[in-house]
Amino acid sequence: MSRLAKYCMKNRIARKCVTISSWQIKLLGLAVIFVLFATIAVSSAQAETYRFVIKWGEDEGVGKLDHPYDIAIDSAGNAYVTDTYNHRIVKFTSDGKFLAAWGKYGTGIGQFNYSMGIDVDKSGNVYVSDTCNHRIQIFTGEGGFVTSLGSRGSGDGQFIYPYDVTLDEAGNIYVADTGNSRIQKFSSTGVFLYKWGSHGTGDGQLRYPHGLTLDAQGNVYVGDYLNHRVQKFTNDGKYITQWGSDGTGIGQFSNTKDLAIDSQGNVYVSDYWNQRIQKFTRDGTFLASWGTKGQGDGEFYMPKGVTIDKAGYIYIADTSNSRIQKFRVDRTSFAGISALAGKIALPLVVLAK
């Protein structure tokens, strides 16, 4: 009887003995290392669920909406909605209770011809793209008129159907000058600073930009509507990168509308005709999506505006359902190596001589 057999019998091993060569043990060692690293990676992974919280705007009354286009959140958490077909702004609490409204159809001060994009500055002033009046109007948080910016045309400081407006940390104003296929930047006092973009499909060119947002570094993300993509620029218009193409697959778009960025720098995009919201890293790597066409909770019909409050809640202008939907992100961590310990049975390994 060999020494190996005697050893196994003497120690009454209940599990199988395996005789392998030195090169085989090296391979086994690598496999064990791979399993451990994979287990550690799983322990740090998280699953995200986008959970419906509340909706509003469908009920009869002063807060009833007609094709809302965009949402902005002030420092107190109040939600301002461009009630586009009613040509007004409506202010709600964060859970949809009506607070105030202003505006009506017209061309005068404080009137609108399709109110569309909206943002709020640090002082609580509200900036609205008065799209078919070819201007930006600025109000107090209660609707008092402050000033306006722009007129119809293609010169510096002029607009043709501006769809969106947003602000950076310094209060500079960025306008999606949609009909001119460009972005314009103004100082906080309305002085023209820069413009970029021209009509086309190349890098840095635009075809009717609809949405704008900025990250913490001041980079500008543009929903390049008819090019079915997102483009990223510096805050003075230098092209950085892009992602997306026409289609229904992961990372593809059927018309990019609005954008928002969360506290981690991830980019949320309203994928208009695909009836969904897609989430990406700041450089365009796909992370998640949710939504299908419908009228149920968590379903959309032509979603446009998307914004995120400081608590991380996501608000969607579910435009053709004439409502706002609010979501939260639920994160669940997977069990890690501690949960797997004791469940991994390694065989007794005996080196052959």
Tab-separated table of C-alpha atoms in Angstrom:
chain	number	residue	atom	x	y	z
A	1	MET	CA	0.000	0.000	0.000
A	2	SER	CA	1.366	3.416	-0.900
A	3	ARG	CA	2.163	6.046	1.701
A	4	LEU	CA	-0.677	8.131	0.270
A	5	ALA	CA	-3.231	5.357	0.841
A	6	LYS	CA	-1.892	4.670	4.354
A	7	TYR	CA	-2.156	8.377	5.181
A	8	CYS	CA	-5.746	8.537	4.047
A	9	MET	CA	-6.734	5.426	5.965
A	10	LYS	CA	-4.866	6.419	9.109
A	11	ASN	CA	-6.566	9.788	9.296
A	12	ARG	CA	-9.942	8.329	8.228
A	13	ILE	CA	-10.577	11.196	5.848
A	14	ALA	CA	-14.326	11.411	5.119
A	15	ARG	CA	-13.851	13.474	2.037
A	16	LYS	CA	-12.190	12.553	-1.205
A	17	CYS	CA	-8.426	12.745	-1.509
A	18	VAL	CA	-7.085	14.201	-4.715
A	19	THR	CA	-3.613	13.708	-6.144
A	20	ILE	CA	-2.486	16.538	-8.419
A	21	SER	CA	0.730	17.812	-9.851
A	22	SER	CA	2.419	21.150	-8.979
A	23	TRP	CA	1.136	22.933	-12.087
A	24	GLN	CA	-2.401	21.829	-11.256
A	25	ILE	CA	-2.161	23.279	-7.754
A	26	LYS	CA	-1.122	26.610	-9.280
A	27	LEU	CA	-4.249	26.617	-11.415
A	28	LEU	CA	-6.373	25.730	-8.412
A	29	GLY	CA	-4.792	28.581	-6.456
A	30	LEU	CA	-5.675	31.034	-9.174
A	31	ALA	CA	-9.237	29.747	-9.221
A	32	VAL	CA	-9.550	30.202	-5.444
A	33	ILE	CA	-8.255	33.783	-5.731
A	34	PHE	CA	-10.762	34.488	-8.520
A	35	VAL	CA	-13.650	33.180	-6.374
A	36	LEU	CA	-12.589	35.348	-3.438
A	37	PHE	CA	-12.302	38.502	-5.522
A	38	ALA	CA	-15.634	37.812	-7.207
A	39	THR	CA	-17.229	37.325	-3.798
A	40	ILE	CA	-15.794	40.601	-2.519
A	41	ALA	CA	-17.068	42.369	-5.641
A	42	VAL	CA	-20.549	40.969	-5.057
A	43	SER	CA	-20.447	42.160	-1.442
A	44	SER	CA	-20.096	45.775	-2.614
A	45	ALA	CA	-22.715	45.580	-5.389
A	46	GLN	CA	-26.113	47.197	-5.100
A	47	ALA	CA	-29.425	46.700	-6.860
A	48	GLU	CA	-31.450	49.855	-7.538
A	49	THR	CA	-35.225	50.037	-7.759
A	50	TYR	CA	-36.988	53.196	-8.909
A	51	ARG	CA	-40.066	53.199	-6.745
A	52	PHE	CA	-43.151	55.305	-7.438
A	53	VAL	CA	-43.996	57.684	-4.563
A	54	ILE	CA	-46.795	60.051	-5.612
A	55	LYS	CA	-48.376	61.742	-8.620
A	56	TRP	CA	-50.379	64.909	-9.103
A	57	GLY	CA	-51.917	67.184	-11.714
A	58	GLU	CA	-54.738	64.973	-12.991
A	59	ASP	CA	-57.453	65.992	-10.518
A	60	GLU	CA	-59.883	68.791	-11.273
A	61	GLY	CA	-59.182	72.103	-9.579
A	62	VAL	CA	-56.625	74.911	-9.547
A	63	GLY	CA	-53.727	72.452	-9.701
A	64	LYS	CA	-54.969	70.534	-12.740
A	65	LEU	CA	-52.256	70.414	-15.421
A	66	ASP	CA	-52.459	70.345	-19.198
A	67	HIS	CA	-49.304	68.881	-20.778
A	68	PRO	CA	-46.712	69.982	-18.209
A	69	TYR	CA	-43.275	70.291	-19.771
A	70	ASP	CA	-40.704	70.787	-17.003
A	71	ILE	CA	-40.143	70.945	-13.231
A	72	ALA	CA	-37.730	72.876	-11.019
A	73	ILE	CA	-37.215	72.546	-7.248
A	74	ASP	CA	-36.340	75.472	-4.981
A	75	SER	CA	-34.211	75.355	-1.809
A	76	ALA	CA	-37.326	74.749	0.310
A	77	GLY	CA	-38.312	71.741	-1.786
A	78	ASN	CA	-41.237	73.381	-3.581
A	79	ALA	CA	-41.872	72.250	-7.157
A	80	TYR	CA	-42.462	74.737	-9.979
A	81	VAL	CA	-44.126	73.271	-13.078
A	82	THR	CA	-44.473	74.756	-16.552
A	83	ASP	CA	-48.142	74.063	-17.285
A	84	THR	CA	-47.552	74.430	-21.006
A	85	TYR	CA	-50.988	74.239	-22.600
A	86	ASN	CA	-52.405	76.459	-19.855
A	87	HIS	CA	-49.611	78.995	-20.499
A	88	ARG	CA	-48.738	79.385	-16.843
A	89	ILE	CA	-46.462	78.389	-13.948
A	90	VAL	CA	-47.875	76.334	-11.066
A	91	LYS	CA	-46.155	76.034	-7.687
A	92	PHE	CA	-46.679	72.934	-5.523
A	93	THR	CA	-45.272	71.468	-2.343
A	94	SER	CA	-42.964	68.490	-2.815
A	95	ASP	CA	-45.938	66.148	-2.396
A	96	GLY	CA	-48.160	67.938	-4.902
A	97	LYS	CA	-50.253	70.332	-2.844
A	98	PHE	CA	-51.160	73.466	-4.809
A	99	LEU	CA	-49.556	76.706	-3.585
A	100	ALA	CA	-49.799	79.319	-6.337
A	101	ALA	CA	-50.053	79.914	-10.074
A	102	TRP	CA	-49.361	82.771	-12.451
A	103	GLY	CA	-49.467	83.549	-16.146
A	104	LYS	CA	-51.920	83.295	-19.005
A	105	TYR	CA	-51.788	83.212	-22.785
A	106	GLY	CA	-50.414	86.357	-24.382
A	107	THR	CA	-47.355	88.383	-25.332
A	108	GLY	CA	-47.338	90.907	-22.494
A	109	ILE	CA	-45.218	91.000	-19.353
A	110	GLY	CA	-45.878	87.893	-17.276
A	111	GLN	CA	-47.859	86.245	-20.056
A	112	PHE	CA	-46.750	83.152	-21.964
A	113	ASN	CA	-47.048	81.578	-25.358
A	114	TYR	CA	-46.153	78.019	-24.274
A	115	SER	CA	-44.156	78.027	-21.036
A	116	MET	CA	-41.640	75.199	-21.345
A	117	GLY	CA	-38.203	75.039	-19.648
A	118	ILE	CA	-37.789	76.232	-16.040
A	119	ASP	CA	-35.121	76.645	-13.362
A	120	VAL	CA	-34.751	78.349	-9.969
A	121	ASP	CA	-31.707	80.282	-8.720
A	122	LYS	CA	-30.262	80.373	-5.187
A	123	SER	CA	-32.382	83.411	-4.313
A	124	GLY	CA	-35.578	81.631	-5.348
A	125	ASN	CA	-36.094	83.517	-8.596
A	126	VAL	CA	-37.793	81.485	-11.329
A	127	TYR	CA	-36.513	81.460	-14.933
A	128	VAL	CA	-38.945	80.361	-17.640
A	129	SER	CA	-38.436	79.745	-21.355
A	130	ASP	CA	-41.438	81.510	-22.915
A	131	THR	CA	-40.907	79.510	-26.066
A	132	CYS	CA	-43.200	80.925	-28.717
A	133	ASN	CA	-42.584	84.473	-27.473
A	134	HIS	CA	-38.866	83.805	-28.086
A	135	ARG	CA	-37.721	85.007	-24.681
A	136	ILE	CA	-36.761	84.056	-21.139
A	137	GLN	CA	-38.860	85.588	-18.349
A	138	ILE	CA	-37.680	85.878	-14.749
A	139	PHE	CA	-39.986	86.031	-11.709
A	140	THR	CA	-39.855	85.937	-7.946
A	141	GLY	CA	-40.858	82.688	-6.304
A	142	GLU	CA	-44.380	84.037	-5.880
A	143	GLY	CA	-44.764	85.111	-9.498
A	144	GLY	CA	-43.755	88.754	-9.392
A	145	PHE	CA	-42.222	89.807	-12.714
A	146	VAL	CA	-38.506	90.717	-12.516
A	147	THR	CA	-37.225	91.043	-16.083
A	148	SER	CA	-37.020	89.300	-19.449
A	149	LEU	CA	-34.248	88.357	-21.831
A	150	GLY	CA	-34.247	87.970	-25.612
A	151	SER	CA	-36.299	88.605	-28.732
A	152	ARG	CA	-36.925	86.684	-31.954
A	153	GLY	CA	-33.877	86.384	-34.209
A	154	SER	CA	-30.504	84.749	-34.830
A	155	GLY	CA	-28.212	87.428	-33.420
A	156	ASP	CA	-26.363	87.236	-30.111
A	157	GLY	CA	-28.940	87.328	-27.331
A	158	GLN	CA	-31.813	86.539	-29.677
A	159	PHE	CA	-33.739	83.269	-29.810
A	160	ILE	CA	-35.946	81.189	-32.028
A	161	TYR	CA	-38.182	78.939	-29.933
A	162	PRO	CA	-35.967	78.503	-26.846
A	163	TYR	CA	-36.994	75.231	-25.205
A	164	ASP	CA	-34.948	75.187	-22.002
A	165	VAL	CA	-33.087	77.372	-19.537
A	166	THR	CA	-30.741	76.424	-16.682
A	167	LEU	CA	-28.306	78.113	-14.296
A	168	ASP	CA	-24.838	77.352	-12.956
A	169	GLU	CA	-23.578	77.910	-9.407
A	170	ALA	CA	-22.447	81.442	-10.269
A	171	GLY	CA	-25.898	82.356	-11.586
A	172	ASN	CA	-24.904	82.347	-15.261
A	173	ILE	CA	-27.826	81.569	-17.561
A	174	TYR	CA	-27.746	78.894	-20.290
A	175	VAL	CA	-30.442	78.770	-22.953
A	176	ALA	CA	-31.249	75.993	-25.424
A	177	ASP	CA	-31.838	78.214	-28.464
A	178	THR	CA	-33.660	75.403	-30.199
A	179	GLY	CA	-34.657	76.960	-33.517
A	180	ASN	CA	-31.109	78.259	-34.021
A	181	SER	CA	-29.600	74.851	-33.057
A	182	ARG	CA	-27.221	76.391	-30.539
A	183	ILE	CA	-26.622	77.083	-26.855
A	184	GLN	CA	-26.237	80.627	-25.541
A	185	LYS	CA	-24.675	81.640	-22.223
A	186	PHE	CA	-25.374	84.879	-20.341
A	187	SER	CA	-24.116	86.429	-17.131
A	188	SER	CA	-26.393	86.551	-14.096
A	189	THR	CA	-27.395	90.056	-15.186
A	190	GLY	CA	-28.294	88.943	-18.703
A	191	VAL	CA	-25.140	90.046	-20.568
A	192	PHE	CA	-24.352	87.787	-23.551
A	193	LEU	CA	-21.134	85.773	-23.009
A	194	TYR	CA	-20.823	82.800	-25.391
A	195	LYS	CA	-22.644	80.758	-27.974
A	196	TRP	CA	-21.859	77.381	-29.493
A	197	GLY	CA	-23.366	74.864	-31.852
A	198	SER	CA	-24.595	74.900	-35.424
A	199	HIS	CA	-27.140	72.791	-37.273
A	200	GLY	CA	-25.673	69.392	-38.137
A	201	THR	CA	-24.719	65.899	-37.005
A	202	GLY	CA	-21.003	66.284	-36.319
A	203	ASP	CA	-19.271	66.532	-32.943
A	204	GLY	CA	-20.483	69.707	-31.253
A	205	GLN	CA	-23.203	70.307	-33.829
A	206	LEU	CA	-26.836	70.205	-32.786
A	207	ARG	CA	-30.221	69.499	-34.299
A	208	TYR	CA	-32.814	71.325	-32.223
A	209	PRO	CA	-31.467	70.983	-28.671
A	210	HIS	CA	-34.272	70.555	-26.164
A	211	GLY	CA	-32.753	70.013	-22.699
A	212	LEU	CA	-29.869	71.357	-20.614
A	213	THR	CA	-28.236	70.527	-17.293
A	214	LEU	CA	-24.868	71.120	-15.591
A	215	ASP	CA	-22.726	68.926	-13.353
A	216	ALA	CA	-20.778	69.974	-10.254
A	217	GLN	CA	-17.727	70.754	-12.393
A	218	GLY	CA	-19.738	73.141	-14.559
A	219	ASN	CA	-19.857	70.927	-17.641
A	220	VAL	CA	-22.954	71.346	-19.805
A	221	TYR	CA	-25.028	68.353	-20.992
A	222	VAL	CA	-27.346	68.882	-23.950
A	223	GLY	CA	-30.292	66.782	-25.078
A	224	ASP	CA	-29.590	66.851	-28.824
A	225	TYR	CA	-33.174	66.069	-29.798
A	226	LEU	CA	-33.128	65.114	-33.493
A	227	ASN	CA	-29.636	63.607	-33.280
A	228	HIS	CA	-30.943	61.210	-30.593
A	229	ARG	CA	-27.929	61.739	-28.358
A	230	VAL	CA	-26.482	63.548	-25.359
A	231	GLN	CA	-23.530	65.869	-25.905
A	232	LYS	CA	-21.224	67.106	-23.149
A	233	PHE	CA	-19.379	70.449	-23.301
A	234	THR	CA	-17.292	72.670	-21.052
A	235	ASN	CA	-19.135	75.725	-19.777
A	236	ASP	CA	-17.676	77.811	-22.605
A	237	GLY	CA	-18.788	75.376	-25.289
A	238	LYS	CA	-15.768	73.145	-25.928
A	239	TYR	CA	-16.879	69.689	-27.031
A	240	ILE	CA	-15.985	66.844	-24.626
A	241	THR	CA	-17.922	63.709	-25.560
A	242	GLN	CA	-21.266	62.290	-26.632
A	243	TRP	CA	-23.358	59.136	-26.422
A	244	GLY	CA	-26.517	57.706	-27.909
A	245	SER	CA	-28.006	56.953	-31.321
A	246	ASP	CA	-31.468	56.501	-32.814
A	247	GLY	CA	-33.104	53.307	-31.594
A	248	THR	CA	-34.888	51.432	-28.830
A	249	GLY	CA	-31.973	49.499	-27.362
A	250	ILE	CA	-30.032	50.126	-24.172
A	251	GLY	CA	-28.305	53.505	-24.410
A	252	GLN	CA	-30.215	54.463	-27.545
A	253	PHE	CA	-32.829	57.195	-27.760
A	254	SER	CA	-35.903	58.088	-29.710
A	255	ASN	CA	-35.504	61.850	-29.246
A	256	THR	CA	-33.631	63.082	-26.174
A	257	LYS	CA	-35.641	65.622	-24.196
A	258	ASP	CA	-34.562	66.776	-20.737
A	259	LEU	CA	-31.673	65.846	-18.450
A	260	ALA	CA	-30.841	65.944	-14.729
A	261	ILE	CA	-27.791	65.042	-12.651
A	262	ASP	CA	-27.810	63.453	-9.181
A	263	SER	CA	-25.387	64.013	-6.308
A	264	GLN	CA	-23.092	61.245	-7.612
A	265	GLY	CA	-22.831	62.886	-11.023
A	266	ASN	CA	-25.041	60.351	-12.814
A	267	VAL	CA	-27.087	61.652	-15.743
A	268	TYR	CA	-30.819	60.963	-16.135
A	269	VAL	CA	-32.309	61.440	-19.613
A	270	SER	CA	-35.951	61.524	-20.671
A	271	ASP	CA	-36.097	59.207	-23.697
A	272	TYR	CA	-39.214	60.752	-25.213
A	273	TRP	CA	-40.708	58.338	-27.757
A	274	ASN	CA	-39.310	55.282	-25.962
A	275	GLN	CA	-41.463	56.294	-22.969
A	276	ARG	CA	-38.698	55.804	-20.422
A	277	ILE	CA	-35.974	57.395	-18.317
A	278	GLN	CA	-32.399	56.216	-18.823
A	279	LYS	CA	-29.540	56.666	-16.350
A	280	PHE	CA	-25.848	56.952	-17.274
A	281	THR	CA	-22.514	57.813	-15.734
A	282	ARG	CA	-21.244	61.315	-16.496
A	283	ASP	CA	-19.297	59.867	-19.440
A	284	GLY	CA	-22.180	57.943	-20.944
A	285	THR	CA	-21.925	54.406	-19.564
A	286	PHE	CA	-25.429	52.954	-19.259
A	287	LEU	CA	-26.575	52.191	-15.710
A	288	ALA	CA	-30.344	51.697	-15.639
A	289	SER	CA	-33.719	52.553	-17.154
A	290	TRP	CA	-37.355	52.430	-16.148
A	291	GLY	CA	-40.750	53.141	-17.613
A	292	THR	CA	-43.043	51.863	-20.343
A	293	LYS	CA	-45.902	53.443	-22.257
A	294	GLY	CA	-49.077	53.654	-20.236
A	295	GLN	CA	-51.165	55.493	-17.672
A	296	GLY	CA	-50.349	53.457	-14.590
A	297	ASP	CA	-48.060	54.464	-11.751
A	298	GLY	CA	-44.487	54.392	-13.049
A	299	GLU	CA	-45.636	54.376	-16.674
A	300	PHE	CA	-45.216	57.326	-19.027
A	301	TYR	CA	-46.701	58.871	-22.111
A	302	MET	CA	-44.160	61.184	-23.754
A	303	PRO	CA	-42.118	62.176	-20.665
A	304	LYS	CA	-40.278	65.481	-20.969
A	305	GLY	CA	-38.929	67.250	-17.890
A	306	VAL	CA	-36.798	65.441	-15.289
A	307	THR	CA	-35.299	66.932	-12.133
A	308	ILE	CA	-33.839	65.690	-8.834
A	309	ASP	CA	-34.157	67.335	-5.423
A	310	LYS	CA	-31.443	67.472	-2.766
A	311	ALA	CA	-32.902	64.403	-1.029
A	312	GLY	CA	-32.508	62.377	-4.223
A	313	TYR	CA	-36.180	62.164	-5.219
A	314	ILE	CA	-36.741	62.171	-8.985
A	315	TYR	CA	-39.571	64.175	-10.557
A	316	ILE	CA	-40.827	63.456	-14.079
A	317	ALA	CA	-43.121	65.628	-16.186
A	318	ASP	CA	-45.292	62.857	-17.627
A	319	THR	CA	-46.442	65.244	-20.302
A	320	SER	CA	-49.148	63.551	-22.315
A	321	ASN	CA	-50.614	62.017	-19.155
A	322	SER	CA	-50.803	65.622	-17.839
A	323	ARG	CA	-49.248	64.818	-14.488
A	324	ILE	CA	-46.074	64.879	-12.419
A	325	GLN	CA	-44.684	61.622	-11.053
A	326	LYS	CA	-42.246	61.423	-8.153
A	327	PHE	CA	-39.901	58.477	-7.526
A	328	ARG	CA	-37.353	57.418	-4.957
A	329	VAL	CA	-34.322	55.203	-5.442
A	330	ASP	CA	-34.237	52.086	-3.239
A	331	ARG	CA	-30.810	50.465	-2.984
A	332	THR	CA	-30.275	46.887	-1.807
A	333	SER	CA	-26.807	45.484	-1.101
A	334	PHE	CA	-26.023	41.895	-2.011
A	335	ALA	CA	-24.716	39.484	0.665
A	336	GLY	CA	-20.947	39.449	0.802
A	337	ILE	CA	-18.188	37.068	1.725
A	338	SER	CA	-19.276	36.775	5.355
A	339	ALA	CA	-22.580	35.252	4.258
A	340	LEU	CA	-20.768	32.760	2.049
A	341	ALA	CA	-18.164	31.750	4.612
A	342	GLY	CA	-18.617	28.149	5.700
A	343	LYS	CA	-20.483	27.286	2.525
A	344	ILE	CA	-17.342	26.890	0.400
A	345	ALA	CA	-15.937	23.349	0.878
A	346	LEU	CA	-12.383	23.071	-0.404
A	347	PRO	CA	-11.066	19.522	-1.032
A	348	LEU	CA	-8.054	18.144	0.808
A	349	VAL	CA	-5.149	18.637	-1.575
A	350	VAL	CA	-2.184	16.280	-1.440
A	351	LEU	CA	0.900	16.959	-3.545
A	352	ALA	CA	2.187	13.973	-5.517
A	353	LYS	CA	5.760	13.085	-5.096
